[in-house]
PDB file of C-alpha atoms and ligand atoms in Angstrom:
ATOM      1  CA  MET A   1       4.790  10.446  21.192  1.00 91.00           C
ATOM      2  CA  LYS A   2       2.362   8.168  23.087  1.00 96.00           C
ATOM      3  CA  ASP A   3      -1.394   8.718  23.307  1.00 97.00           C
ATOM      4  CA  SER A   4      -3.142   9.872  26.470  1.00 96.00           C
ATOM      5  CA  ARG A   5      -6.754  10.087  27.675  1.00 94.00           C
ATOM      6  CA  GLU A   6      -6.794  13.750  26.675  1.00 93.00           C
ATOM      7  CA  SER A   7      -5.159  13.637  23.259  1.00 95.00           C
ATOM      8  CA  TYR A   8      -3.633  11.460  20.534  1.00 97.00           C
ATOM      9  CA  GLY A   9       0.195  11.489  20.543  1.00 97.00           C
ATOM     10  CA  THR A  10       2.571  12.458  17.716  1.00 98.00           C
ATOM     11  CA  LEU A  11       2.757   9.010  16.123  1.00 98.00           C
ATOM     12  CA  SER A  12      -1.037   8.511  16.054  1.00 98.00           C
ATOM     13  CA  LYS A  13      -1.538  12.019  14.660  1.00 98.00           C
ATOM     14  CA  SER A  14       1.190  11.598  12.029  1.00 98.00           C
ATOM     15  CA  LEU A  15      -0.234   8.276  10.846  1.00 98.00           C
ATOM     16  CA  HIS A  16      -3.786   9.677  10.800  1.00 98.00           C
ATOM     17  CA  TRP A  17      -2.972  12.740   8.669  1.00 98.00           C
ATOM     18  CA  LEU A  18      -0.361  11.126   6.401  1.00 98.00           C
ATOM     19  CA  MET A  19      -2.811   8.321   5.612  1.00 98.00           C
ATOM     20  CA  ALA A  20      -5.711  10.768   5.185  1.00 98.00           C
ATOM     21  CA  VAL A  21      -3.714  12.593   2.478  1.00 98.00           C
ATOM     22  CA  LEU A  22      -2.620   9.370   0.751  1.00 98.00           C
ATOM     23  CA  ILE A  23      -6.158   7.912   0.853  1.00 98.00           C
ATOM     24  CA  GLY A  24      -7.468  11.194  -0.584  1.00 98.00           C
ATOM     25  CA  TRP A  25      -4.955  10.696  -3.400  1.00 98.00           C
ATOM     26  CA  GLN A  26      -6.196   7.104  -3.900  1.00 98.00           C
ATOM     27  CA  PHE A  27      -9.778   8.368  -4.302  1.00 98.00           C
ATOM     28  CA  LEU A  28      -8.624  10.267  -7.415  1.00 98.00           C
ATOM     29  CA  LYS A  29      -8.805   6.842  -9.087  1.00 98.00           C
ATOM     30  CA  PHE A  30     -12.552   7.536  -9.360  1.00 98.00           C
ATOM     31  CA  GLY A  31     -11.403  10.140 -11.900  1.00 98.00           C
ATOM     32  CA  ASP A  32     -10.817   7.312 -14.394  1.00 98.00           C
ATOM     33  CA  ARG A  33     -14.601   7.379 -14.824  1.00 97.00           C
ATOM     34  CA  VAL A  34     -14.282  10.868 -16.352  1.00 97.00           C
ATOM     35  CA  ALA A  35     -13.068  10.879 -20.002  1.00 97.00           C
ATOM     36  CA  ASP A  36     -11.413   7.471 -19.383  1.00 97.00           C
ATOM     37  CA  GLY A  37      -8.831   9.160 -17.154  1.00 97.00           C
ATOM     38  CA  GLU A  38      -7.433  11.208 -20.029  1.00 97.00           C
ATOM     39  CA  HIS A  39      -6.926  14.413 -18.066  1.00 97.00           C
ATOM     40  CA  TRP A  40      -4.204  15.951 -15.840  1.00 97.00           C
ATOM     41  CA  VAL A  41      -5.260  14.127 -12.652  1.00 97.00           C
ATOM     42  CA  GLY A  42      -5.582  10.805 -14.455  1.00 97.00           C
ATOM     43  CA  GLU A  43      -2.234  11.121 -16.184  1.00 97.00           C
ATOM     44  CA  THR A  44      -0.164  12.616 -13.341  1.00 98.00           C
ATOM     45  CA  LEU A  45      -1.511  11.520  -9.950  1.00 98.00           C
ATOM     46  CA  VAL A  46      -3.497   8.333 -10.627  1.00 98.00           C
ATOM     47  CA  PRO A  47      -0.553   6.317 -12.077  1.00 98.00           C
ATOM     48  CA  TRP A  48       0.813   6.172  -8.492  1.00 98.00           C
ATOM     49  CA  HIS A  49      -2.291   4.220  -7.364  1.00 98.00           C
ATOM     50  CA  VAL A  50      -0.631   0.818  -6.983  1.00 98.00           C
ATOM     51  CA  SER A  51       2.551   2.152  -5.343  1.00 98.00           C
ATOM     52  CA  ILE A  52       0.748   4.404  -2.868  1.00 98.00           C
ATOM     53  CA  GLY A  53      -1.854   1.722  -2.177  1.00 98.00           C
ATOM     54  CA  THR A  54       0.855  -0.788  -1.288  1.00 98.00           C
ATOM     55  CA  LEU A  55       2.569   1.812   0.906  1.00 98.00           C
ATOM     56  CA  LEU A  56      -0.816   2.271   2.626  1.00 98.00           C
ATOM     57  CA  LEU A  57      -0.904  -1.478   3.336  1.00 98.00           C
ATOM     58  CA  ALA A  58       2.385  -1.171   5.261  1.00 98.00           C
ATOM     59  CA  LEU A  59       1.116   1.943   7.069  1.00 98.00           C
ATOM     60  CA  ILE A  60      -2.200   0.383   8.139  1.00 98.00           C
ATOM     61  CA  VAL A  61      -0.400  -2.659   9.573  1.00 98.00           C
ATOM     62  CA  LEU A  62       1.877  -0.324  11.591  1.00 98.00           C
ATOM     63  CA  ARG A  63      -1.128   1.760  12.624  1.00 98.00           C
ATOM     64  CA  MET A  64      -3.078  -1.274  13.842  1.00 98.00           C
ATOM     65  CA  ILE A  65      -0.123  -2.526  15.900  1.00 98.00           C
ATOM     66  CA  TRP A  66       0.337   0.971  17.341  1.00 98.00           C
ATOM     67  CA  ALA A  67      -3.395   1.390  18.106  1.00 97.00           C
ATOM     68  CA  PHE A  68      -3.365  -1.982  19.877  1.00 97.00           C
ATOM     69  CA  SER A  69      -0.361  -0.979  21.987  1.00 97.00           C
ATOM     70  CA  GLN A  70      -2.101   2.305  22.943  1.00 97.00           C
ATOM     71  CA  ARG A  71      -5.593   0.864  23.502  1.00 93.00           C
ATOM     72  CA  GLY A  72      -5.744   1.579  27.250  1.00 91.00           C
ATOM     73  CA  GLN A  73      -4.507   5.166  27.018  1.00 95.00           C
ATOM     74  CA  ARG A  74      -6.399   6.806  24.121  1.00 94.00           C
ATOM     75  CA  PRO A  75      -9.197   9.374  24.313  1.00 93.00           C
ATOM     76  CA  GLN A  76     -12.228   7.400  25.541  1.00 88.00           C
ATOM     77  CA  HIS A  77     -15.793   7.535  24.190  1.00 83.00           C
ATOM     78  CA  GLU A  78     -17.950   7.111  27.255  1.00 78.00           C
ATOM     79  CA  ASP A  79     -20.962   9.089  26.024  1.00 77.00           C
ATOM     80  CA  PRO A  80     -24.073   7.078  24.998  1.00 80.00           C
ATOM     81  CA  GLN A  81     -22.851   7.054  21.389  1.00 83.00           C
ATOM     82  CA  GLY A  82     -19.504   5.605  22.434  1.00 88.00           C
ATOM     83  CA  ARG A  83     -20.259   2.212  20.901  1.00 91.00           C
ATOM     84  CA  LEU A  84     -21.170   3.821  17.592  1.00 92.00           C
ATOM     85  CA  VAL A  85     -17.865   5.708  17.547  1.00 93.00           C
ATOM     86  CA  LYS A  86     -16.014   2.423  18.100  1.00 93.00           C
ATOM     87  CA  ILE A  87     -17.970   0.696  15.337  1.00 95.00           C
ATOM     88  CA  GLY A  88     -17.377   3.630  12.982  1.00 96.00           C
ATOM     89  CA  HIS A  89     -13.627   3.704  13.625  1.00 96.00           C
ATOM     90  CA  GLY A  90     -13.543  -0.112  13.364  1.00 97.00           C
ATOM     91  CA  LEU A  91     -15.171   0.041   9.918  1.00 98.00           C
ATOM     92  CA  LEU A  92     -12.629   2.683   8.819  1.00 98.00           C
ATOM     93  CA  TYR A  93      -9.817   0.353   9.906  1.00 98.00           C
ATOM     94  CA  ALA A  94     -11.395  -2.644   8.126  1.00 98.00           C
ATOM     95  CA  ALA A  95     -11.741  -0.677   4.879  1.00 98.00           C
ATOM     96  CA  MET A  96      -8.191   0.719   5.124  1.00 98.00           C
ATOM     97  CA  LEU A  97      -6.863  -2.850   5.433  1.00 98.00           C
ATOM     98  CA  LEU A  98      -9.094  -4.546   2.859  1.00 98.00           C
ATOM     99  CA  LEU A  99      -8.642  -1.952   0.083  1.00 98.00           C
ATOM    100  CA  PRO A 100      -4.920  -2.600  -0.443  1.00 98.00           C
ATOM    101  CA  VAL A 101      -5.412  -6.356   0.034  1.00 98.00           C
ATOM    102  CA  THR A 102      -8.148  -6.555  -2.613  1.00 98.00           C
ATOM    103  CA  GLY A 103      -6.207  -4.132  -4.849  1.00 98.00           C
ATOM    104  CA  ILE A 104      -3.211  -6.471  -4.846  1.00 98.00           C
ATOM    105  CA  LEU A 105      -5.535  -9.437  -5.484  1.00 98.00           C
ATOM    106  CA  ILE A 106      -6.881  -7.695  -8.636  1.00 98.00           C
ATOM    107  CA  LEU A 107      -3.335  -7.544 -10.013  1.00 98.00           C
ATOM    108  CA  LEU A 108      -2.376 -11.092  -8.970  1.00 98.00           C
ATOM    109  CA  GLY A 109      -5.689 -12.397 -10.308  1.00 98.00           C
ATOM    110  CA  GLY A 110      -4.992 -10.835 -13.692  1.00 98.00           C
ATOM    111  CA  GLY A 111      -1.411 -12.196 -13.723  1.00 98.00           C
ATOM    112  CA  TYR A 112      -0.008  -8.624 -13.868  1.00 98.00           C
ATOM    113  CA  GLY A 113       2.509  -8.970 -11.026  1.00 98.00           C
ATOM    114  CA  LEU A 114       3.109  -6.144  -8.537  1.00 98.00           C
ATOM    115  CA  ASN A 115       5.433  -3.205  -9.227  1.00 98.00           C
ATOM    116  CA  VAL A 116       5.796  -0.728  -6.358  1.00 98.00           C
ATOM    117  CA  PHE A 117       7.800   2.503  -6.867  1.00 98.00           C
ATOM    118  CA  GLY A 118       9.734   0.808  -9.664  1.00 98.00           C
ATOM    119  CA  MET A 119      10.493  -2.378  -7.690  1.00 98.00           C
ATOM    120  CA  GLN A 120       9.054  -5.606  -9.091  1.00 98.00           C
ATOM    121  CA  LEU A 121       7.805  -7.166  -5.826  1.00 98.00           C
ATOM    122  CA  ILE A 122       5.860  -9.937  -7.568  1.00 98.00           C
ATOM    123  CA  GLU A 123       6.656 -11.165 -11.089  1.00 98.00           C
ATOM    124  CA  LYS A 124       4.014 -11.425 -13.814  1.00 98.00           C
ATOM    125  CA  GLY A 125       2.474 -14.885 -13.876  1.00 98.00           C
ATOM    126  CA  ASP A 126      -0.586 -16.972 -14.578  1.00 98.00           C
ATOM    127  CA  LYS A 127      -4.081 -15.686 -13.918  1.00 98.00           C
ATOM    128  CA  ILE A 128      -5.552 -16.725 -10.543  1.00 98.00           C
ATOM    129  CA  ALA A 129      -9.343 -16.972 -10.616  1.00 98.00           C
ATOM    130  CA  TRP A 130     -10.013 -16.843  -6.860  1.00 98.00           C
ATOM    131  CA  ALA A 131      -7.822 -13.733  -6.497  1.00 98.00           C
ATOM    132  CA  SER A 132      -9.838 -11.970  -9.227  1.00 98.00           C
ATOM    133  CA  THR A 133     -13.084 -12.949  -7.524  1.00 98.00           C
ATOM    134  CA  ILE A 134     -12.055 -11.454  -4.174  1.00 98.00           C
ATOM    135  CA  GLY A 135     -10.423  -8.468  -5.913  1.00 98.00           C
ATOM    136  CA  GLY A 136     -13.807  -7.797  -7.482  1.00 98.00           C
ATOM    137  CA  ILE A 137     -15.026  -6.137  -4.272  1.00 98.00           C
ATOM    138  CA  HIS A 138     -12.288  -3.444  -4.427  1.00 98.00           C
ATOM    139  CA  SER A 139     -14.479  -0.860  -6.127  1.00 98.00           C
ATOM    140  CA  THR A 140     -17.424  -1.485  -3.750  1.00 98.00           C
ATOM    141  CA  LEU A 141     -15.057  -1.104  -0.790  1.00 98.00           C
ATOM    142  CA  ALA A 142     -13.721   2.152  -2.239  1.00 98.00           C
ATOM    143  CA  TRP A 143     -17.261   3.588  -2.411  1.00 98.00           C
ATOM    144  CA  ALA A 144     -17.943   2.352   1.150  1.00 98.00           C
ATOM    145  CA  LEU A 145     -14.753   3.980   2.479  1.00 98.00           C
ATOM    146  CA  ALA A 146     -15.630   7.225   0.692  1.00 98.00           C
ATOM    147  CA  ALA A 147     -19.045   7.259   2.408  1.00 98.00           C
ATOM    148  CA  LEU A 148     -17.474   6.432   5.798  1.00 98.00           C
ATOM    149  CA  VAL A 149     -14.873   9.198   5.427  1.00 98.00           C
ATOM    150  CA  ILE A 150     -17.541  11.776   4.544  1.00 98.00           C
ATOM    151  CA  GLY A 151     -19.544  10.746   7.631  1.00 97.00           C
ATOM    152  CA  HIS A 152     -16.366  10.776   9.728  1.00 97.00           C
ATOM    153  CA  ILE A 153     -15.398  14.301   8.643  1.00 97.00           C
ATOM    154  CA  GLY A 154     -18.974  15.468   9.239  1.00 97.00           C
ATOM    155  CA  MET A 155     -18.958  14.040  12.781  1.00 94.00           C
ATOM    156  CA  ALA A 156     -15.521  15.539  13.541  1.00 95.00           C
ATOM    157  CA  LEU A 157     -16.684  19.007  12.447  1.00 95.00           C
ATOM    158  CA  PHE A 158     -20.009  18.610  14.267  1.00 94.00           C
ATOM    159  CA  HIS A 159     -18.260  17.711  17.531  1.00 92.00           C
ATOM    160  CA  GLN A 160     -15.725  20.497  17.201  1.00 92.00           C
ATOM    161  CA  HIS A 161     -17.952  23.357  16.081  1.00 93.00           C
ATOM    162  CA  VAL A 162     -21.495  22.504  17.229  1.00 94.00           C
ATOM    163  CA  LYS A 163     -20.882  20.543  20.425  1.00 90.00           C
ATOM    164  CA  GLY A 164     -17.616  22.356  21.084  1.00 90.00           C
ATOM    165  CA  ASP A 165     -16.070  19.366  22.894  1.00 89.00           C
ATOM    166  CA  GLY A 166     -12.582  19.661  21.393  1.00 88.00           C
ATOM    167  CA  THR A 167     -12.742  16.361  19.478  1.00 92.00           C
ATOM    168  CA  LEU A 168     -10.838  17.795  16.515  1.00 94.00           C
ATOM    169  CA  SER A 169      -8.262  19.503  18.729  1.00 93.00           C
ATOM    170  CA  ARG A 170      -7.070  16.194  20.149  1.00 94.00           C
ATOM    171  CA  MET A 171      -6.216  14.886  16.656  1.00 97.00           C
ATOM    172  CA  VAL A 172      -4.434  18.026  15.352  1.00 94.00           C
TER     173      VAL A 172
HETATM  174  C1  LIG B   1      -6.251   2.415   0.676  1.00 70.18           C
HETATM  175  C2  LIG B   1      -5.894   1.979  -0.523  1.00 70.18           C
HETATM  176  C3  LIG B   1      -6.722   2.118  -1.765  1.00 70.18           C
HETATM  177  C4  LIG B   1      -7.816   2.912  -2.048  1.00 70.18           C
HETATM  178  C5  LIG B   1      -8.509   3.922  -1.152  1.00 70.18           C
HETATM  179  C6  LIG B   1      -8.213   2.603  -3.407  1.00 70.18           C
HETATM  180  C7  LIG B   1      -9.260   3.208  -4.092  1.00 70.18           C
HETATM  181  C8  LIG B   1      -9.663   2.905  -5.371  1.00 70.18           C
HETATM  182  C9  LIG B   1     -10.705   3.578  -6.110  1.00 70.18           C
HETATM  183  C10 LIG B   1     -11.505   4.761  -5.578  1.00 70.18           C
HETATM  184  C11 LIG B   1     -10.827   2.990  -7.312  1.00 70.18           C
HETATM  185  C12 LIG B   1     -11.834   3.341  -8.416  1.00 70.18           C
HETATM  186  C13 LIG B   1     -13.029   2.455  -8.269  1.00 70.18           C
HETATM  187  C14 LIG B   1     -14.177   2.826  -9.182  1.00 70.18           C
HETATM  188  O1  LIG B   1     -14.057   3.752 -10.009  1.00 70.18           O
HETATM  189  O2  LIG B   1     -15.225   2.180  -9.045  1.00 70.18           O
HETATM  190  C15 LIG B   1      -9.837   1.935  -7.382  1.00 70.18           C
HETATM  191  C16 LIG B   1      -9.616   1.088  -8.460  1.00 70.18           C
HETATM  192  C17 LIG B   1      -8.537   0.243  -8.594  1.00 70.18           C
HETATM  193  N1  LIG B   1      -7.580   0.006  -7.642  1.00 70.18           N
HETATM  194 FE1  LIG B   1      -7.484   0.814  -5.796  1.00 70.18          FE
HETATM  195  N2  LIG B   1      -7.368   1.645  -3.922  1.00 70.18           N
HETATM  196  C18 LIG B   1      -6.447   1.337  -2.956  1.00 70.18           C
HETATM  197  C19 LIG B   1      -5.390   0.449  -3.072  1.00 70.18           C
HETATM  198  C20 LIG B   1      -5.062  -0.260  -4.217  1.00 70.18           C
HETATM  199  C21 LIG B   1      -3.926  -1.138  -4.381  1.00 70.18           C
HETATM  200  C22 LIG B   1      -2.876  -1.432  -3.298  1.00 70.18           C
HETATM  201  C23 LIG B   1      -3.972  -1.639  -5.638  1.00 70.18           C
HETATM  202  C24 LIG B   1      -3.048  -2.605  -6.331  1.00 70.18           C
HETATM  203  C25 LIG B   1      -1.941  -3.063  -5.836  1.00 70.18           C
HETATM  204  C26 LIG B   1      -5.157  -1.103  -6.281  1.00 70.18           C
HETATM  205  C27 LIG B   1      -5.555  -1.382  -7.567  1.00 70.18           C
HETATM  206  C28 LIG B   1      -6.674  -0.896  -8.179  1.00 70.18           C
HETATM  207  C29 LIG B   1      -7.082  -1.252  -9.523  1.00 70.18           C
HETATM  208  C30 LIG B   1      -6.352  -2.236 -10.445  1.00 70.18           C
HETATM  209  C31 LIG B   1      -8.250  -0.534  -9.774  1.00 70.18           C
HETATM  210  C32 LIG B   1      -9.068  -0.561 -11.084  1.00 70.18           C
HETATM  211  C33 LIG B   1     -10.019  -1.728 -11.082  1.00 70.18           C
HETATM  212  C34 LIG B   1     -11.345  -1.429 -10.461  1.00 70.18           C
HETATM  213  O3  LIG B   1     -11.869  -0.302 -10.574  1.00 70.18           O
HETATM  214  O4  LIG B   1     -11.942  -2.352  -9.838  1.00 70.18           O
HETATM  215  N3  LIG B   1      -5.799  -0.242  -5.388  1.00 70.18           N
HETATM  216  N4  LIG B   1      -9.142   1.915  -6.181  1.00 70.18           N
HETATM  217  C1  LIG B   2      -9.105   9.116   4.654  1.00 70.18           C
HETATM  218  C2  LIG B   2      -9.530   9.885   5.608  1.00 70.18           C
HETATM  219  C3  LIG B   2      -9.605   9.501   7.074  1.00 70.18           C
HETATM  220  C4  LIG B   2      -9.593   8.286   7.694  1.00 70.18           C
HETATM  221  C5  LIG B   2      -9.494   6.912   7.054  1.00 70.18           C
HETATM  222  C6  LIG B   2      -9.701   8.523   9.129  1.00 70.18           C
HETATM  223  C7  LIG B   2      -9.719   7.522  10.115  1.00 70.18           C
HETATM  224  C8  LIG B   2      -9.749   7.746  11.475  1.00 70.18           C
HETATM  225  C9  LIG B   2      -9.663   6.728  12.519  1.00 70.18           C
HETATM  226  C10 LIG B   2      -9.580   5.222  12.256  1.00 70.18           C
HETATM  227  C11 LIG B   2      -9.708   7.359  13.721  1.00 70.18           C
HETATM  228  C12 LIG B   2      -9.633   6.690  15.097  1.00 70.18           C
HETATM  229  C13 LIG B   2      -8.311   7.026  15.772  1.00 70.18           C
HETATM  230  C14 LIG B   2      -7.150   6.320  15.111  1.00 70.18           C
HETATM  231  O1  LIG B   2      -7.024   5.113  15.286  1.00 70.18           O
HETATM  232  O2  LIG B   2      -6.374   6.978  14.399  1.00 70.18           O
HETATM  233  C15 LIG B   2      -9.809   8.764  13.463  1.00 70.18           C
HETATM  234  C16 LIG B   2      -9.901   9.750  14.422  1.00 70.18           C
HETATM  235  C17 LIG B   2     -10.184  11.064  14.156  1.00 70.18           C
HETATM  236  N1  LIG B   2     -10.283  11.662  12.906  1.00 70.18           N
HETATM  237 FE1  LIG B   2     -10.032  10.775  11.147  1.00 70.18          FE
HETATM  238  N2  LIG B   2      -9.793   9.868   9.341  1.00 70.18           N
HETATM  239  C18 LIG B   2      -9.740  10.506   8.113  1.00 70.18           C
HETATM  240  C19 LIG B   2      -9.802  11.865   7.870  1.00 70.18           C
HETATM  241  C20 LIG B   2     -10.131  12.814   8.821  1.00 70.18           C
HETATM  242  C21 LIG B   2     -10.381  14.217   8.554  1.00 70.18           C
HETATM  243  C22 LIG B   2     -10.297  14.895   7.178  1.00 70.18           C
HETATM  244  C23 LIG B   2     -10.687  14.794   9.756  1.00 70.18           C
HETATM  245  C24 LIG B   2     -11.038  16.223  10.064  1.00 70.18           C
HETATM  246  C25 LIG B   2     -12.051  16.862   9.595  1.00 70.18           C
HETATM  247  C26 LIG B   2     -10.603  13.750  10.770  1.00 70.18           C
HETATM  248  C27 LIG B   2     -10.806  13.936  12.119  1.00 70.18           C
HETATM  249  C28 LIG B   2     -10.615  12.992  13.093  1.00 70.18           C
HETATM  250  C29 LIG B   2     -10.726  13.265  14.519  1.00 70.18           C
HETATM  251  C30 LIG B   2     -11.085  14.601  15.153  1.00 70.18           C
HETATM  252  C31 LIG B   2     -10.446  12.061  15.191  1.00 70.18           C
HETATM  253  C32 LIG B   2     -10.473  11.810  16.706  1.00 70.18           C
HETATM  254  C33 LIG B   2     -11.836  11.242  17.033  1.00 70.18           C
HETATM  255  C34 LIG B   2     -11.994  10.855  18.468  1.00 70.18           C
HETATM  256  O3  LIG B   2     -11.121  11.070  19.274  1.00 70.18           O
HETATM  257  O4  LIG B   2     -13.062  10.335  18.751  1.00 70.18           O
HETATM  258  N3  LIG B   2     -10.276  12.565  10.156  1.00 70.18           N
HETATM  259  N4  LIG B   2      -9.838   8.978  12.085  1.00 70.18           N
END
């Protein structure tokens, strides 16, 4: 269950891959740019955006607490690029936290309330200007996370298949 210097443990791996799938699902929201979302993806998968996004907020909080508790016993990055790896992973964490936060602020700002898997967590109400302003960076953050994830996948495959240092193996 716990992490070690050699490999990530079951909980870290489960969180990583569950969240990777759910974030992939969230990216389908870009599909609203195609034919105003009037297609199968837009009508079947994208309507879950708010519910899954809020679930991701709970998961990232758990993941950050877990990562903190495991900080001394995870695979280390002692090569010269070690700092870059830490910055890269740090940016992924920041984006994973700020996307749901700004997403919720869009809804609160517009006075729409928050309905998650059929539960009305926050009632509809007045518009809140500051929440809309901060929520306005949601789309920019989504593009930034998409770029980070593409770079991240590229680096994982490069390490595994070109350098052959088993980086991917310790996360699967
Ligand atoms: C990790 C979580 C999330 C990811 C990766 C994500 C990703 C995205 C993406 C890719 C778009 C389309 C942006 C564009 O076409 O420019 C979008 C739009 C949107 N998202 Fe999210 N989202 C997340 C969480 C949330 C949450 C929790 C909510 C609300 C509770 C939310 C509400 C919205 C809304 C209302 C839009 C349409 C407005 C806009 O494009 O600015 N999102 N999101
Ligand atoms: C939404 C997509 C993804 C996000 C946000 C993400 C995020 C992260 C983060 C933050 C870490 C640091 C360890 C941790 O705290 O969990 C990590 C590690 C890792 N990820 Fe991802 N990941 C994603 C998708 C993928 C995919 C598709 C692959 C495979 C091609 C991958 C391969 C890895 C590997 C191999 C590690 C271990 C790196 C190391 O030990 O240095 N990730 N990922």
